[in-house]
Short mmCIF file of C-alpha atoms and ligand atoms in Angstrom, two decimals:
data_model
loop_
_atom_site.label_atom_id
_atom_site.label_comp_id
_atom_site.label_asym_id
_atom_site.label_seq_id
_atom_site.Cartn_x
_atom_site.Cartn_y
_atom_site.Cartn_z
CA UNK A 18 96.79 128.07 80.18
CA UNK A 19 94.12 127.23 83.41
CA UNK A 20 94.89 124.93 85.57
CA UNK A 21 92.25 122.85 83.71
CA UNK A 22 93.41 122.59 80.78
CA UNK A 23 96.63 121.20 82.64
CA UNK A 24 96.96 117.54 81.40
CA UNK A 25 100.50 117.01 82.54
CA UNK A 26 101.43 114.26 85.31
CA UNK A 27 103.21 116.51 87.63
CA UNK A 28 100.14 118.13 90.31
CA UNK A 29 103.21 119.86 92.44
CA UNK A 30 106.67 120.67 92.07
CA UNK A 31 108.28 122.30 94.38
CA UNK A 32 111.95 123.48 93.28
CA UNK A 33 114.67 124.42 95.41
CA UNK A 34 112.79 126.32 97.62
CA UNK A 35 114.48 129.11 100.56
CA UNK A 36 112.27 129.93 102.94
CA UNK A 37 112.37 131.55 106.24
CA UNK A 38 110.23 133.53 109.22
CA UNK A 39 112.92 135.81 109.97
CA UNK A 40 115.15 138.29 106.82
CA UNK A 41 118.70 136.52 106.64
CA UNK A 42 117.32 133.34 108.36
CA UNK A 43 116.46 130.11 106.00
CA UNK A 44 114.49 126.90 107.22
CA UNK A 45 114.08 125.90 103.98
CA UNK A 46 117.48 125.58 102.43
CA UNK A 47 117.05 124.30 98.33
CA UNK A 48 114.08 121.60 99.14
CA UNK A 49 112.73 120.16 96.04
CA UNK A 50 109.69 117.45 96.12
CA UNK A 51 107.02 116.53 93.51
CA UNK A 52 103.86 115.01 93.91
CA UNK A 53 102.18 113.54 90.43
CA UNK A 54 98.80 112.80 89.65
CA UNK A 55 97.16 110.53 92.33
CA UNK A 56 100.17 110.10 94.37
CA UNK A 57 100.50 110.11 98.34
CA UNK A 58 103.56 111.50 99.80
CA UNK A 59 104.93 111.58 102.44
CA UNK A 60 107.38 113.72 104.03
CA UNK A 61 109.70 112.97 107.18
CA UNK A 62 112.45 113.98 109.42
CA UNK A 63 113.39 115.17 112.58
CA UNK A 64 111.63 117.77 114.71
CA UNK A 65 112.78 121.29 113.23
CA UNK A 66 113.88 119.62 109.95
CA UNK A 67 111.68 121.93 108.25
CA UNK A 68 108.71 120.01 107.76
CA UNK A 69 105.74 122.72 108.84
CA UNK A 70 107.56 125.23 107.00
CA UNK A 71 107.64 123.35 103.64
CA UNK A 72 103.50 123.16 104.02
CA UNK A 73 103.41 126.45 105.29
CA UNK A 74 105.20 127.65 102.01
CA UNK A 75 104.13 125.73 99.85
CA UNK A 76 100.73 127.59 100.88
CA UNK A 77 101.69 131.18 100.94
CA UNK A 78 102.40 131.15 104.82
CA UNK A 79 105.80 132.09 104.82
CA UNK A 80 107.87 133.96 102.56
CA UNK A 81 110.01 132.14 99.91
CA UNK A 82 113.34 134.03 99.00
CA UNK A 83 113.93 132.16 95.88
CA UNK A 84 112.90 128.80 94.38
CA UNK A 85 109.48 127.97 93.33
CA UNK A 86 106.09 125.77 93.74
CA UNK A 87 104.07 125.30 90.64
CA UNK A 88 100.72 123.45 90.62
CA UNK A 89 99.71 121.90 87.60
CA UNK A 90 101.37 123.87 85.12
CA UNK A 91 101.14 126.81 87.04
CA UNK A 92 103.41 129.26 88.64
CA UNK A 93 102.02 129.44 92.44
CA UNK A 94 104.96 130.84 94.45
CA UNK A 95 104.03 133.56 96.89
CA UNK A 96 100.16 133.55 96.23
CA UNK A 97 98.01 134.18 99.25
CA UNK A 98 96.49 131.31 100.41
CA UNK A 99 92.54 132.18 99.27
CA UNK A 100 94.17 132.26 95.83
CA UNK A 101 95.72 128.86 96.58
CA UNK A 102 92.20 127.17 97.59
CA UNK A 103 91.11 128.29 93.87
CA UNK A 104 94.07 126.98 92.57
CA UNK A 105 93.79 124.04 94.04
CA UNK A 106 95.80 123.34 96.83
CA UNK A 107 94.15 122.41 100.17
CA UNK A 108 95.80 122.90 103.32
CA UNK A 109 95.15 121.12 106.81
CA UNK A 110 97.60 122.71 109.20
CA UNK A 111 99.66 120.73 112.40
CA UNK A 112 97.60 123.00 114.73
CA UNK A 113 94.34 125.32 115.29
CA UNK A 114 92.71 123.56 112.27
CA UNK A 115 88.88 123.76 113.27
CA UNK A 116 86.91 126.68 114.10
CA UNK A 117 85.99 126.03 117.77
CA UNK A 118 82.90 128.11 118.09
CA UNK A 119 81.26 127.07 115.02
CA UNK A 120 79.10 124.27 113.83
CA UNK A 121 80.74 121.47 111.89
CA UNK A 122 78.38 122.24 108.93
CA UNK A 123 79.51 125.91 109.35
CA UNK A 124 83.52 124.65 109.22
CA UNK A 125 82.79 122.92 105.78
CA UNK A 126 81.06 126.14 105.06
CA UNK A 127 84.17 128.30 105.81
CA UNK A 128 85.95 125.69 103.29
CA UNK A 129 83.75 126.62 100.58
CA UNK A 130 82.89 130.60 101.12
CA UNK A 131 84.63 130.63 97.23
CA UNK A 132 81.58 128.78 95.57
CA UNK A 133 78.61 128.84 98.41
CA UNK A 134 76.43 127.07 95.70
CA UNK A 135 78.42 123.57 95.23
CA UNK A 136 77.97 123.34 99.29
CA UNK A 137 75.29 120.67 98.62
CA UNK A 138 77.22 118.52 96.27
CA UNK A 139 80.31 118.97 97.87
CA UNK A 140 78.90 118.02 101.32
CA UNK A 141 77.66 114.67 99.46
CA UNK A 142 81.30 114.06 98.22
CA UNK A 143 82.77 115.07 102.28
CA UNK A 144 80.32 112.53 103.89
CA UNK A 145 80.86 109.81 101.72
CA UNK A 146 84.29 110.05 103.20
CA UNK A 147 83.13 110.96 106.54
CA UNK A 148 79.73 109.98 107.30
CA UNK A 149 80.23 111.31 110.75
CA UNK A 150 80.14 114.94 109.97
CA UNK A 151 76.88 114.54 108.48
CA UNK A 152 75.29 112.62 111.37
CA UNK A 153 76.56 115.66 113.86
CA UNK A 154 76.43 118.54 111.58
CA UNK A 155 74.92 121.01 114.23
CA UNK A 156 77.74 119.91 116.82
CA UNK A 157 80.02 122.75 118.10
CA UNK A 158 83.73 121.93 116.34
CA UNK A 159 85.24 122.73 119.80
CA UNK A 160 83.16 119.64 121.37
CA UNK A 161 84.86 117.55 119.39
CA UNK A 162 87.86 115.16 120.26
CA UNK A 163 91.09 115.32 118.69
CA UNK A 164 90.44 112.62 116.02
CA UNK A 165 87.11 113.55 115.32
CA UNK A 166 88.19 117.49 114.52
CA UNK A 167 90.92 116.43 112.52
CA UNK A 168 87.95 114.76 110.15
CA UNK A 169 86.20 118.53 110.32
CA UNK A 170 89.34 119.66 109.24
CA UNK A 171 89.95 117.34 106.14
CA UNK A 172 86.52 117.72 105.40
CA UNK A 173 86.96 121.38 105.02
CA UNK A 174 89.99 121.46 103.02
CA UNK A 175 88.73 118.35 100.52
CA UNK A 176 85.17 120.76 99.89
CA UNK A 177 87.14 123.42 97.51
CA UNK A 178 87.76 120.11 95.32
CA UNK A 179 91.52 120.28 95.78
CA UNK A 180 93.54 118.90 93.21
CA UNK A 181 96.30 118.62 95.69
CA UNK A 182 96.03 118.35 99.93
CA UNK A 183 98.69 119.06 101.89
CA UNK A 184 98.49 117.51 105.52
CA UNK A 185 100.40 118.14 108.44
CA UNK A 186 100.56 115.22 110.73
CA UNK A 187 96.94 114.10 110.95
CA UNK A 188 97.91 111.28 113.63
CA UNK A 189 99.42 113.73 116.15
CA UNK A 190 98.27 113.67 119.40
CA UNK A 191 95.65 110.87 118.91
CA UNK A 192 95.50 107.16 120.09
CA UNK A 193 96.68 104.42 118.56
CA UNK A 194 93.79 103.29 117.45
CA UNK A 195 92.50 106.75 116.36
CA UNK A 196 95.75 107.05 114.81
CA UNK A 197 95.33 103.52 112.52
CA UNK A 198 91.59 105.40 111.66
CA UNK A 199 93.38 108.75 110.59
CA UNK A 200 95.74 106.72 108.09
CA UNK A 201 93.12 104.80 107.08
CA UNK A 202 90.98 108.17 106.27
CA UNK A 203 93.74 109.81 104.20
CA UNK A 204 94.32 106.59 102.45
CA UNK A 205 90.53 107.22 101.41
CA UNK A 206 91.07 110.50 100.41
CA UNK A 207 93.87 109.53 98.44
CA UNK A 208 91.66 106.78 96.15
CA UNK A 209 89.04 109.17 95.86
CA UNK A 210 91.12 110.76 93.21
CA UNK A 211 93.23 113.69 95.72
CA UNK A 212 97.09 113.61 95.55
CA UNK A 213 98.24 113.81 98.99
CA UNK A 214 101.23 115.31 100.60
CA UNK A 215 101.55 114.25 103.93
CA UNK A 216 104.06 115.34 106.78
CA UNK A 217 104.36 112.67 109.46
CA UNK A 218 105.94 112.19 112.83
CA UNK A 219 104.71 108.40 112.63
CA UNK A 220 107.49 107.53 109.92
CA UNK A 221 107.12 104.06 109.51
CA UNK A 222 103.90 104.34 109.16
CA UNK A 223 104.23 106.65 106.74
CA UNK A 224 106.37 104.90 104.52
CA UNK A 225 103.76 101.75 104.86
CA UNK A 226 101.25 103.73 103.42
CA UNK A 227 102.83 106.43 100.68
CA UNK A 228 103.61 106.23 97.36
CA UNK A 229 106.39 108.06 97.88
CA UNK A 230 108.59 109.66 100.34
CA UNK A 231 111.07 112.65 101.12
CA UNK A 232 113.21 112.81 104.00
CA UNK A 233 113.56 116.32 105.33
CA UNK A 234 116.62 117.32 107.07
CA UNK A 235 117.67 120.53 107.75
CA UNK A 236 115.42 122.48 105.35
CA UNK A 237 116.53 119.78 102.23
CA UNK A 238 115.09 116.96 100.68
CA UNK A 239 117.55 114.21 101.90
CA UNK A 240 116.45 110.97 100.25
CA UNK A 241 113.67 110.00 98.65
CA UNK A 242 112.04 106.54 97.02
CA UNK A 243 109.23 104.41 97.43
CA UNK A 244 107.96 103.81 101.04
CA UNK A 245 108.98 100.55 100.85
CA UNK A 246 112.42 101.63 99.21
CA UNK A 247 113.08 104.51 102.40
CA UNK A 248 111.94 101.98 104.90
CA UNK A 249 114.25 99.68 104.14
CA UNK A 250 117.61 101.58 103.29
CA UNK A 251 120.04 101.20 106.45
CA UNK A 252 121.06 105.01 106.66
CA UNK A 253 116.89 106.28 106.78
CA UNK A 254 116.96 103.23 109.24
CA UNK A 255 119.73 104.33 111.31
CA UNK A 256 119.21 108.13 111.07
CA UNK A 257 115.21 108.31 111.08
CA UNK A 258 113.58 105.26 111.87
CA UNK A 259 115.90 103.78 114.76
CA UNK A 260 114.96 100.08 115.58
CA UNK A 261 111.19 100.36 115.06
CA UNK A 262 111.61 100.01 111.29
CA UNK A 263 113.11 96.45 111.95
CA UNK A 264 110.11 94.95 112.65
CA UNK A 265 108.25 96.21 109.57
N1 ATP B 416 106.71 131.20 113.34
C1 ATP B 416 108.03 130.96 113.41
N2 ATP B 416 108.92 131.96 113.57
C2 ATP B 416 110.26 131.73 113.62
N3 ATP B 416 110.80 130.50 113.51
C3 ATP B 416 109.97 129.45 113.34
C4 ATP B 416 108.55 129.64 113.28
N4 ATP B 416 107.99 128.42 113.12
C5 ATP B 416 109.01 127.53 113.05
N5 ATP B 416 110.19 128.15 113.19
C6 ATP B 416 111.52 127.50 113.19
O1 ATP B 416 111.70 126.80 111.95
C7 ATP B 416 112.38 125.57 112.17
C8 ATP B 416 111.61 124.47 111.51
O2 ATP B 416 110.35 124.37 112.14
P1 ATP B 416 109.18 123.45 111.58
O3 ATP B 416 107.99 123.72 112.40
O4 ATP B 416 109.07 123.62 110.11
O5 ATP B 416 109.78 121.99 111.86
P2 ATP B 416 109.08 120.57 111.72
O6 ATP B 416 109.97 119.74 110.86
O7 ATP B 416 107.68 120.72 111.30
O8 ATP B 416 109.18 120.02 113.21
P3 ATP B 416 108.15 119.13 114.10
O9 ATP B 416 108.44 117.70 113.71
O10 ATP B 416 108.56 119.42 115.50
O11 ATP B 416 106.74 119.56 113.78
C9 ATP B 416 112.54 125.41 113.66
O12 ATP B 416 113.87 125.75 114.00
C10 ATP B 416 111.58 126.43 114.25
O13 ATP B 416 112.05 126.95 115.45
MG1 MG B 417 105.86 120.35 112.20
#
């Protein structure tokens, strides 16, 4: 079966996945999470919790010892990530997500050096999204501020037409008010038809924007429910969200 033909609800399900850098060592310890047609995710937890790694394996980053992803039907465990980006699954890393030395029009390009011939039509599809990348599309990536290279970043990953985009922490290290625009930009994404699978520091708001949520602790899905559901259970409160979530 391709993934086309696919007409279940589940885009990625990720099953008791053990994962680690290092032979003997696990980060990942059983972690199971789903994300279903249309959904946005998010994913949260402590520093360390595992969070990175989960992304990172989920894409073919780091090895998996045993458990498995599958991505609409489809048995993806292990596959190298260029394999991924055909299957599907687009990946905007915490860190080192633009090419510095190149163009914005030449990042999207990278995105797309699969199918060079839908550049055109995806490009439309990108800048409809982000009409900024279009204005500046012969600006140097490594000119760009923080907020404005994350964009070049989700831009690349959304032109392979992911089914499926896995984001790690798009708010970090921007303002606050760049911070509200990166939300609002994935929330885009998202209604534009792209399940989303977002890890965030920001957790509450996070949960205010998701469909759904998975704590992360130690390399294990902790609890899960509805946004509204995590933000407003007293142990995520006391364990992950502190007094902040009070106020929501
Ligand atoms: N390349 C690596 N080699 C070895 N260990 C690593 C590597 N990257 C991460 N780790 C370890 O894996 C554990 C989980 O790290 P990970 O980056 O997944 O956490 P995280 O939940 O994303 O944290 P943060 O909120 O700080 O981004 C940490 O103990 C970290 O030291
Ligand atoms: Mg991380």
């Amino acid at each position: 079966m391709s993934a086309d033909e696919f007409e279940g609800d589940s885009v990625v399900k990720v099953t008791d996945l053990v994962a680690g850098y290092i032979p003997g060592v696990n980060i990942l310890n059983g972690c199971s999470i789903e994300a279903r047609r249309g959904e946005l995710i998010g994913i949260i937890g402590p520093n360390g919790a595992g969070k990175s790694t989960l992304l990172k394996a989920m894409f073919g980053l780091v090895k998996v010892h045993s458990g498995n992803v599958v991505v609409r039907g489809q048995d993806i465990t292990g596959l190298k990530a260029n394999k991924l980006v055909s299957r599907g699954v687009g990946f905007v890393p915490q860190n080192n997500n633009v090419f510095p030395s190149l163009t914005i029009e030449e990042n999207l390009q990278m995105g797309l050096f699969q199918a060079p011939k839908r550049f055109a039509e995806r490009f439309d599809f990108v800048s409809t999204l982000f009409p900024e990348l279009r204005q500046r599309r012969a600006q140097r990536a490594g000119s760009l501020s923080g907020g404005e290279r994350q964009m070049v970043a989700m831009g690349r990953a959304l032109m392979m037409e992911p089914a499926v985009l896995l984001l790690d922490e798009p708010s970090a290290g921007l303002s606050p008010v760049k911070q509200d625009e990166a939300f609002l930009r994935v929330h885009e994404i998202n209604r534009a038809g792209v399940s989303v699978i977002m890890v965030e520091q920001n957790a509450r708001r996070c949960l205010q924007i998701c469909d759904r949520a998975y704590v992360l602790d130690q390399g294990k899905d902790a609890y899960t429910g509805t946004g509204r559901e995590l933000m407003k259970d007293p142990k995520v409160i006391q364990l992950y969200l502190g007094t902040l979530a009070d106020t929501a």
